[in-house]
CSV table of C-alpha atoms and ligand atoms in Angstrom, one decimal:
chain,number,residue,atom,x,y,z
F,1,MET,CA,-0.1,0.2,0.2
F,2,ARG,CA,1.7,3.6,-1.0
F,3,ARG,CA,1.8,6.3,1.5
F,4,THR,CA,0.1,8.6,0.9
F,5,PRO,CA,1.3,12.3,1.0
F,6,ARG,CA,-0.7,14.7,2.7
F,7,PRO,CA,-2.9,16.6,-0.3
F,8,LEU,CA,-3.6,19.5,-1.3
F,9,VAL,CA,-6.7,22.2,-2.9
F,10,ALA,CA,-5.7,24.1,-4.2
F,11,GLY,CA,-7.9,27.0,-5.7
F,12,ASN,CA,-7.2,29.2,-9.0
F,13,TRP,CA,-9.0,32.5,-9.7
F,14,LYS,CA,-7.0,32.3,-12.6
F,15,MET,CA,-8.1,36.5,-13.7
F,16,ASN,CA,-10.9,37.1,-11.1
F,17,GLY,CA,-10.4,39.5,-8.1
F,18,LEU,CA,-10.4,42.6,-6.8
F,19,LYS,CA,-9.2,43.9,-3.3
F,20,SER,CA,-12.2,43.2,-2.3
F,21,SER,CA,-12.1,39.4,-2.7
F,22,LEU,CA,-9.9,39.6,0.3
F,23,LYS,CA,-13.3,39.0,2.4
F,24,GLN,CA,-13.4,35.2,1.0
F,25,ALA,CA,-10.1,34.8,1.2
F,26,ARG,CA,-9.9,35.6,5.7
F,27,GLU,CA,-13.0,34.0,4.9
F,28,ILE,CA,-11.3,30.6,4.5
F,29,ALA,CA,-7.9,31.5,6.9
F,30,ALA,CA,-10.6,32.1,9.8
F,31,SER,CA,-12.0,28.2,8.8
F,32,LEU,CA,-8.9,26.7,8.9
F,33,ALA,CA,-7.3,28.5,12.4
F,34,LYS,CA,-11.5,27.7,13.2
F,35,SER,CA,-10.6,23.6,12.7
F,36,ALA,CA,-7.5,22.0,10.7
F,37,ALA,CA,-7.7,21.1,7.3
F,38,ALA,CA,-7.2,17.3,6.3
F,39,CYS,CA,-5.1,19.0,3.6
F,40,ASP,CA,-2.5,21.7,2.8
F,41,VAL,CA,-4.6,24.6,1.0
F,42,MET,CA,-3.9,26.6,-1.1
F,43,ILE,CA,-5.4,29.7,-3.5
F,44,CYS,CA,-3.6,31.3,-6.4
F,45,PRO,CA,-5.0,34.5,-6.4
F,46,PRO,CA,-3.9,37.2,-9.3
F,47,THR,CA,-0.9,39.0,-8.4
F,48,THR,CA,-1.5,41.3,-7.8
F,49,LEU,CA,-3.3,40.4,-4.8
F,50,LEU,CA,-0.5,38.4,-3.2
F,51,ARG,CA,0.7,40.9,-0.7
F,52,PRO,CA,-2.7,42.1,0.8
F,53,MET,CA,-3.8,37.8,0.6
F,54,LYS,CA,-0.9,37.0,2.5
F,55,ASP,CA,-1.9,40.1,4.4
F,56,ALA,CA,-5.6,38.8,5.4
F,57,ALA,CA,-4.2,35.4,5.7
F,58,LYS,CA,-1.8,35.6,8.5
F,59,ALA,CA,-2.1,33.3,11.1
F,60,SER,CA,-4.0,30.8,9.8
F,61,LYS,CA,-2.1,27.5,7.4
F,62,LEU,CA,-3.5,29.0,4.1
F,63,LYS,CA,-0.9,29.0,1.8
F,64,LEU,CA,-0.8,31.0,-1.3
F,65,GLY,CA,1.0,30.5,-4.6
F,66,GLY,CA,1.2,32.9,-7.8
F,67,GLN,CA,-0.1,31.4,-11.5
F,68,ASP,CA,2.6,32.3,-13.5
F,69,CYS,CA,6.2,32.9,-13.8
F,70,HIS,CA,9.1,33.5,-15.9
F,71,ALA,CA,11.6,31.3,-16.3
F,72,SER,CA,14.4,34.1,-15.7
F,73,SER,CA,14.5,36.0,-12.3
F,74,GLN,CA,14.6,39.8,-13.4
F,75,GLY,CA,15.4,41.4,-16.4
F,76,ALA,CA,13.9,43.4,-19.9
F,77,HIS,CA,10.7,40.9,-19.7
F,78,THR,CA,7.7,43.4,-20.1
F,79,GLY,CA,4.9,42.6,-17.7
F,80,ASP,CA,6.0,39.1,-17.2
F,81,VAL,CA,6.8,38.4,-13.4
F,82,SER,CA,9.9,35.8,-11.6
F,83,ALA,CA,9.4,32.7,-9.2
F,84,GLU,CA,11.4,34.7,-7.2
F,85,MET,CA,8.9,38.0,-7.2
F,86,LEU,CA,6.2,35.4,-6.3
F,87,LYS,CA,7.8,34.4,-2.7
F,88,ASP,CA,9.0,38.3,-2.1
F,89,ALA,CA,5.0,38.7,-2.4
F,90,GLY,CA,4.5,35.1,0.0
F,91,ALA,CA,3.8,32.7,-2.3
F,92,THR,CA,5.4,29.5,-1.8
F,93,ALA,CA,4.2,27.4,-5.0
F,94,VAL,CA,3.7,28.5,-8.7
F,95,ILE,CA,1.0,27.4,-11.1
F,96,VAL,CA,2.8,26.4,-14.7
F,97,GLY,CA,2.0,25.1,-17.8
F,98,HIS,CA,-1.4,25.2,-17.4
F,99,SER,CA,-3.6,24.8,-20.3
F,100,GLU,CA,-5.2,28.4,-20.3
F,101,ARG,CA,-1.1,29.9,-20.4
F,102,ARG,CA,-0.1,26.9,-22.7
F,103,GLU,CA,-3.9,27.9,-25.2
F,104,ASP,CA,-3.7,31.5,-24.9
F,105,HIS,CA,0.2,32.5,-24.8
F,106,GLN,CA,1.4,28.7,-27.0
F,107,GLU,CA,3.6,27.5,-24.0
F,108,THR,CA,5.2,24.4,-24.9
F,109,ASN,CA,6.6,22.2,-22.6
F,110,VAL,CA,10.1,23.5,-22.8
F,111,ASP,CA,9.1,26.5,-21.7
F,112,VAL,CA,7.0,24.9,-18.5
F,113,ARG,CA,10.4,23.1,-17.9
F,114,ALA,CA,11.5,26.3,-18.2
F,115,LYS,CA,9.3,27.7,-15.7
F,116,ALA,CA,9.2,25.3,-13.1
F,117,ALA,CA,13.1,24.9,-12.9
F,118,ALA,CA,12.7,28.6,-12.2
F,119,ALA,CA,10.2,27.4,-9.4
F,120,HIS,CA,12.9,25.4,-8.1
F,121,ARG,CA,15.3,28.1,-8.6
F,122,ALA,CA,13.3,30.3,-5.9
F,123,ASP,CA,13.2,27.6,-3.1
F,124,LEU,CA,8.9,27.7,-4.5
F,125,VAL,CA,7.2,24.7,-5.3
F,126,ALA,CA,5.6,24.1,-9.1
F,127,ILE,CA,2.7,23.0,-10.1
F,128,ILE,CA,2.9,21.6,-12.8
F,129,CYS,CA,-0.6,20.8,-15.5
F,130,VAL,CA,-1.4,18.8,-18.0
F,131,GLY,CA,-3.9,18.2,-19.7
F,132,GLU,CA,-5.9,16.6,-22.9
F,133,THR,CA,-8.3,18.1,-25.4
F,134,LEU,CA,-11.1,16.8,-25.9
F,135,LYS,CA,-10.4,15.3,-29.2
F,136,GLN,CA,-7.8,14.1,-28.0
F,137,ARG,CA,-9.6,11.7,-25.2
F,138,LYS,CA,-11.6,10.4,-28.7
F,139,ALA,CA,-9.3,10.1,-30.7
F,140,GLY,CA,-8.3,7.4,-27.8
F,141,THR,CA,-4.2,8.9,-27.0
F,142,ALA,CA,-5.8,10.4,-23.4
F,143,LEU,CA,-2.7,8.7,-21.7
F,144,ARG,CA,0.2,9.7,-24.5
F,145,VAL,CA,-0.7,12.5,-24.3
F,146,VAL,CA,-0.4,13.4,-21.0
F,147,GLY,CA,2.5,11.5,-20.6
F,148,HIS,CA,4.3,13.4,-23.2
F,149,GLN,CA,4.2,16.6,-21.4
F,150,LEU,CA,5.1,15.4,-18.9
F,151,LYS,CA,7.8,14.3,-19.3
F,152,GLY,CA,8.8,17.7,-21.5
F,153,SER,CA,6.9,19.7,-18.6
F,154,LEU,CA,8.8,18.0,-15.9
F,155,PRO,CA,13.0,19.5,-15.2
F,156,ALA,CA,15.7,17.1,-13.8
F,157,THR,CA,15.4,19.7,-10.7
F,158,ALA,CA,11.8,17.8,-9.6
F,159,THR,CA,11.7,16.3,-6.2
F,160,ASP,CA,8.3,14.7,-4.4
F,161,GLN,CA,8.9,17.8,-2.4
F,162,ASN,CA,8.8,20.5,-4.5
F,163,THR,CA,6.6,19.5,-7.1
F,164,VAL,CA,3.0,18.5,-7.5
F,165,VAL,CA,1.3,17.4,-11.0
F,166,ALA,CA,-2.1,18.8,-11.7
F,167,TYR,CA,-4.3,16.6,-14.2
F,168,GLU,CA,-6.5,18.8,-15.9
F,169,PRO,CA,-8.5,17.5,-19.2
F,170,VAL,CA,-8.8,20.7,-20.8
F,171,TRP,CA,-12.6,20.5,-21.8
F,172,ALA,CA,-13.0,19.3,-18.4
F,173,ILE,CA,-12.2,23.2,-17.4
F,174,GLY,CA,-15.0,25.0,-16.7
F,175,THR,CA,-17.9,23.1,-18.5
F,176,GLY,CA,-19.0,21.2,-15.1
F,177,LEU,CA,-18.0,18.1,-17.7
F,178,THR,CA,-15.6,15.5,-16.1
F,179,PRO,CA,-13.7,12.3,-16.5
F,180,THR,CA,-15.7,9.4,-14.9
F,181,VAL,CA,-14.3,8.2,-11.7
F,182,ASP,CA,-12.0,5.3,-14.1
F,183,ASP,CA,-11.5,7.7,-16.3
F,184,VAL,CA,-9.1,10.0,-13.1
F,185,ALA,CA,-8.0,6.6,-11.6
F,186,GLU,CA,-6.7,5.2,-15.2
F,187,VAL,CA,-5.0,8.6,-15.9
F,188,HIS,CA,-3.6,9.2,-12.8
F,189,ARG,CA,-1.9,5.6,-12.2
F,190,HIS,CA,0.0,6.5,-15.7
F,191,ILE,CA,1.2,9.7,-14.4
F,192,ARG,CA,2.1,7.7,-11.0
F,193,LYS,CA,3.7,4.7,-13.3
F,194,ARG,CA,6.0,7.8,-15.9
F,195,LEU,CA,7.0,9.4,-12.5
F,196,ARG,CA,8.7,6.5,-11.4
F,197,ALA,CA,10.9,6.4,-14.5
F,198,LEU,CA,11.5,10.1,-14.3
F,199,LEU,CA,12.0,11.3,-10.9
F,200,LEU,CA,15.1,12.1,-10.8
F,201,ASN,CA,15.3,12.7,-7.1
F,202,GLY,CA,12.4,11.3,-4.1
F,203,SER,CA,10.0,9.4,-3.9
F,204,PRO,CA,7.8,8.8,-6.9
F,205,GLU,CA,4.6,8.0,-4.8
F,206,ARG,CA,5.1,10.4,-2.8
F,207,VAL,CA,4.6,13.4,-5.5
F,208,ARG,CA,1.9,14.6,-4.9
F,209,LEU,CA,-1.0,14.1,-8.1
F,210,LEU,CA,-4.0,17.1,-8.0
F,211,TYR,CA,-7.1,16.5,-10.1
F,212,GLY,CA,-8.6,19.5,-11.6
F,213,GLY,CA,-11.6,20.4,-14.0
F,214,SER,CA,-15.0,21.5,-12.6
F,215,VAL,CA,-14.6,20.2,-9.3
F,216,LYS,CA,-17.8,21.1,-6.9
F,217,PRO,CA,-18.9,20.4,-3.7
F,218,GLY,CA,-21.1,18.2,-4.9
F,219,ASN,CA,-18.3,15.9,-6.9
F,220,ALA,CA,-15.4,16.6,-4.6
F,221,ALA,CA,-16.0,13.8,-2.0
F,222,GLU,CA,-15.7,11.7,-4.9
F,223,LEU,CA,-13.3,12.2,-6.6
F,224,LEU,CA,-10.6,13.4,-3.8
F,225,ALA,CA,-11.7,9.3,-2.9
F,226,ILE,CA,-9.7,8.1,-6.0
F,227,GLU,CA,-6.7,5.9,-5.7
F,228,ASN,CA,-3.9,8.3,-6.9
F,229,VAL,CA,-6.0,11.6,-6.5
F,230,ASP,CA,-4.0,12.9,-3.8
F,231,GLY,CA,-6.3,16.5,-3.7
F,232,ALA,CA,-7.7,19.6,-6.2
F,233,LEU,CA,-7.2,21.9,-8.8
F,234,VAL,CA,-10.2,24.5,-8.8
F,235,GLY,CA,-10.9,27.3,-10.9
F,236,GLY,CA,-14.6,28.4,-10.1
F,237,ALA,CA,-15.7,27.7,-6.8
F,238,SER,CA,-12.2,28.4,-5.1
F,239,LEU,CA,-13.5,31.9,-5.8
F,240,ASP,CA,-16.0,31.9,-2.7
F,241,ALA,CA,-16.2,30.6,0.2
F,242,LYS,CA,-19.0,28.8,0.5
F,243,ASP,CA,-18.5,26.7,-2.5
F,244,PHE,CA,-13.6,26.0,-1.2
F,245,LEU,CA,-14.3,25.2,1.6
F,246,PRO,CA,-17.0,22.4,1.1
F,247,ILE,CA,-14.2,20.8,-1.1
F,248,VAL,CA,-11.6,21.9,1.7
F,249,ARG,CA,-13.8,19.9,4.1
F,250,ALA,CA,-14.2,16.5,1.5
F,251,CYS,CA,-10.9,15.8,1.5
F,252,ARG,CA,-10.4,12.7,4.3
K,1,PGA,P1,-12.6,24.6,-12.6
K,1,PGA,O1,-11.2,24.9,-13.3
K,1,PGA,O2,-12.9,24.3,-11.8
K,1,PGA,O3,-12.9,26.6,-13.2
K,1,PGA,O4,-12.9,23.6,-14.0
K,1,PGA,C1,-10.3,24.4,-12.8
K,1,PGA,C2,-8.5,25.0,-13.8
K,1,PGA,O5,-8.4,25.3,-14.4
K,1,PGA,O6,-7.4,25.1,-12.3
């Protein structure tokens, strides 16, 4: 039996949230302070809210992450943010290779690998996202696509401590659709198997594998109970504490 790592439930706020949204983070932080969760809990707010959210979350166990970083630590890259800057603002992790970045900014596996390595250099956990499109799933190539993305996106610096892999089928993101339990189990089993060959440092069994894509209070318990699912990456339902907290509490 695998010694399972402590699960992680991370909220990805994407390009949502103004100062007024900090009250959601305060509510989540207050709930965690009142009664401990069975998992690590993280919010990845827009960069503008990292520092104020860090202040709002103080005295609680709420962790913060960025949503993307540049591969370089500094320099002439207008509009970009480095892993070191995220760390400086209070983040302990950063999402890299989200499908919206791969799609909107044509990020390749090579880019994602460089960003994950940058996260490690800055002492941040890299949450590396992989996932197939609907076309690829229908063509029966989901496992191949995900395996290929993982191999291309995982830097040599990855360990079980500094790396989390999030399986997010593109067609499940923001659509209300989710794969079947069997399909999630199959992909996560495949990712675990690939990690046994790819991870150079640490235990592949201890790398946290998150499921993401339309995780809601109503389906969280079922998804989180699947073998090799060590938590969730939550988009829409993380914007409101009333939805996010039941997902956190679904972690056993
Ligand atoms: P969703 O997004 O929960 O809104 O589907 C998940 C994600 O993109 O991380």
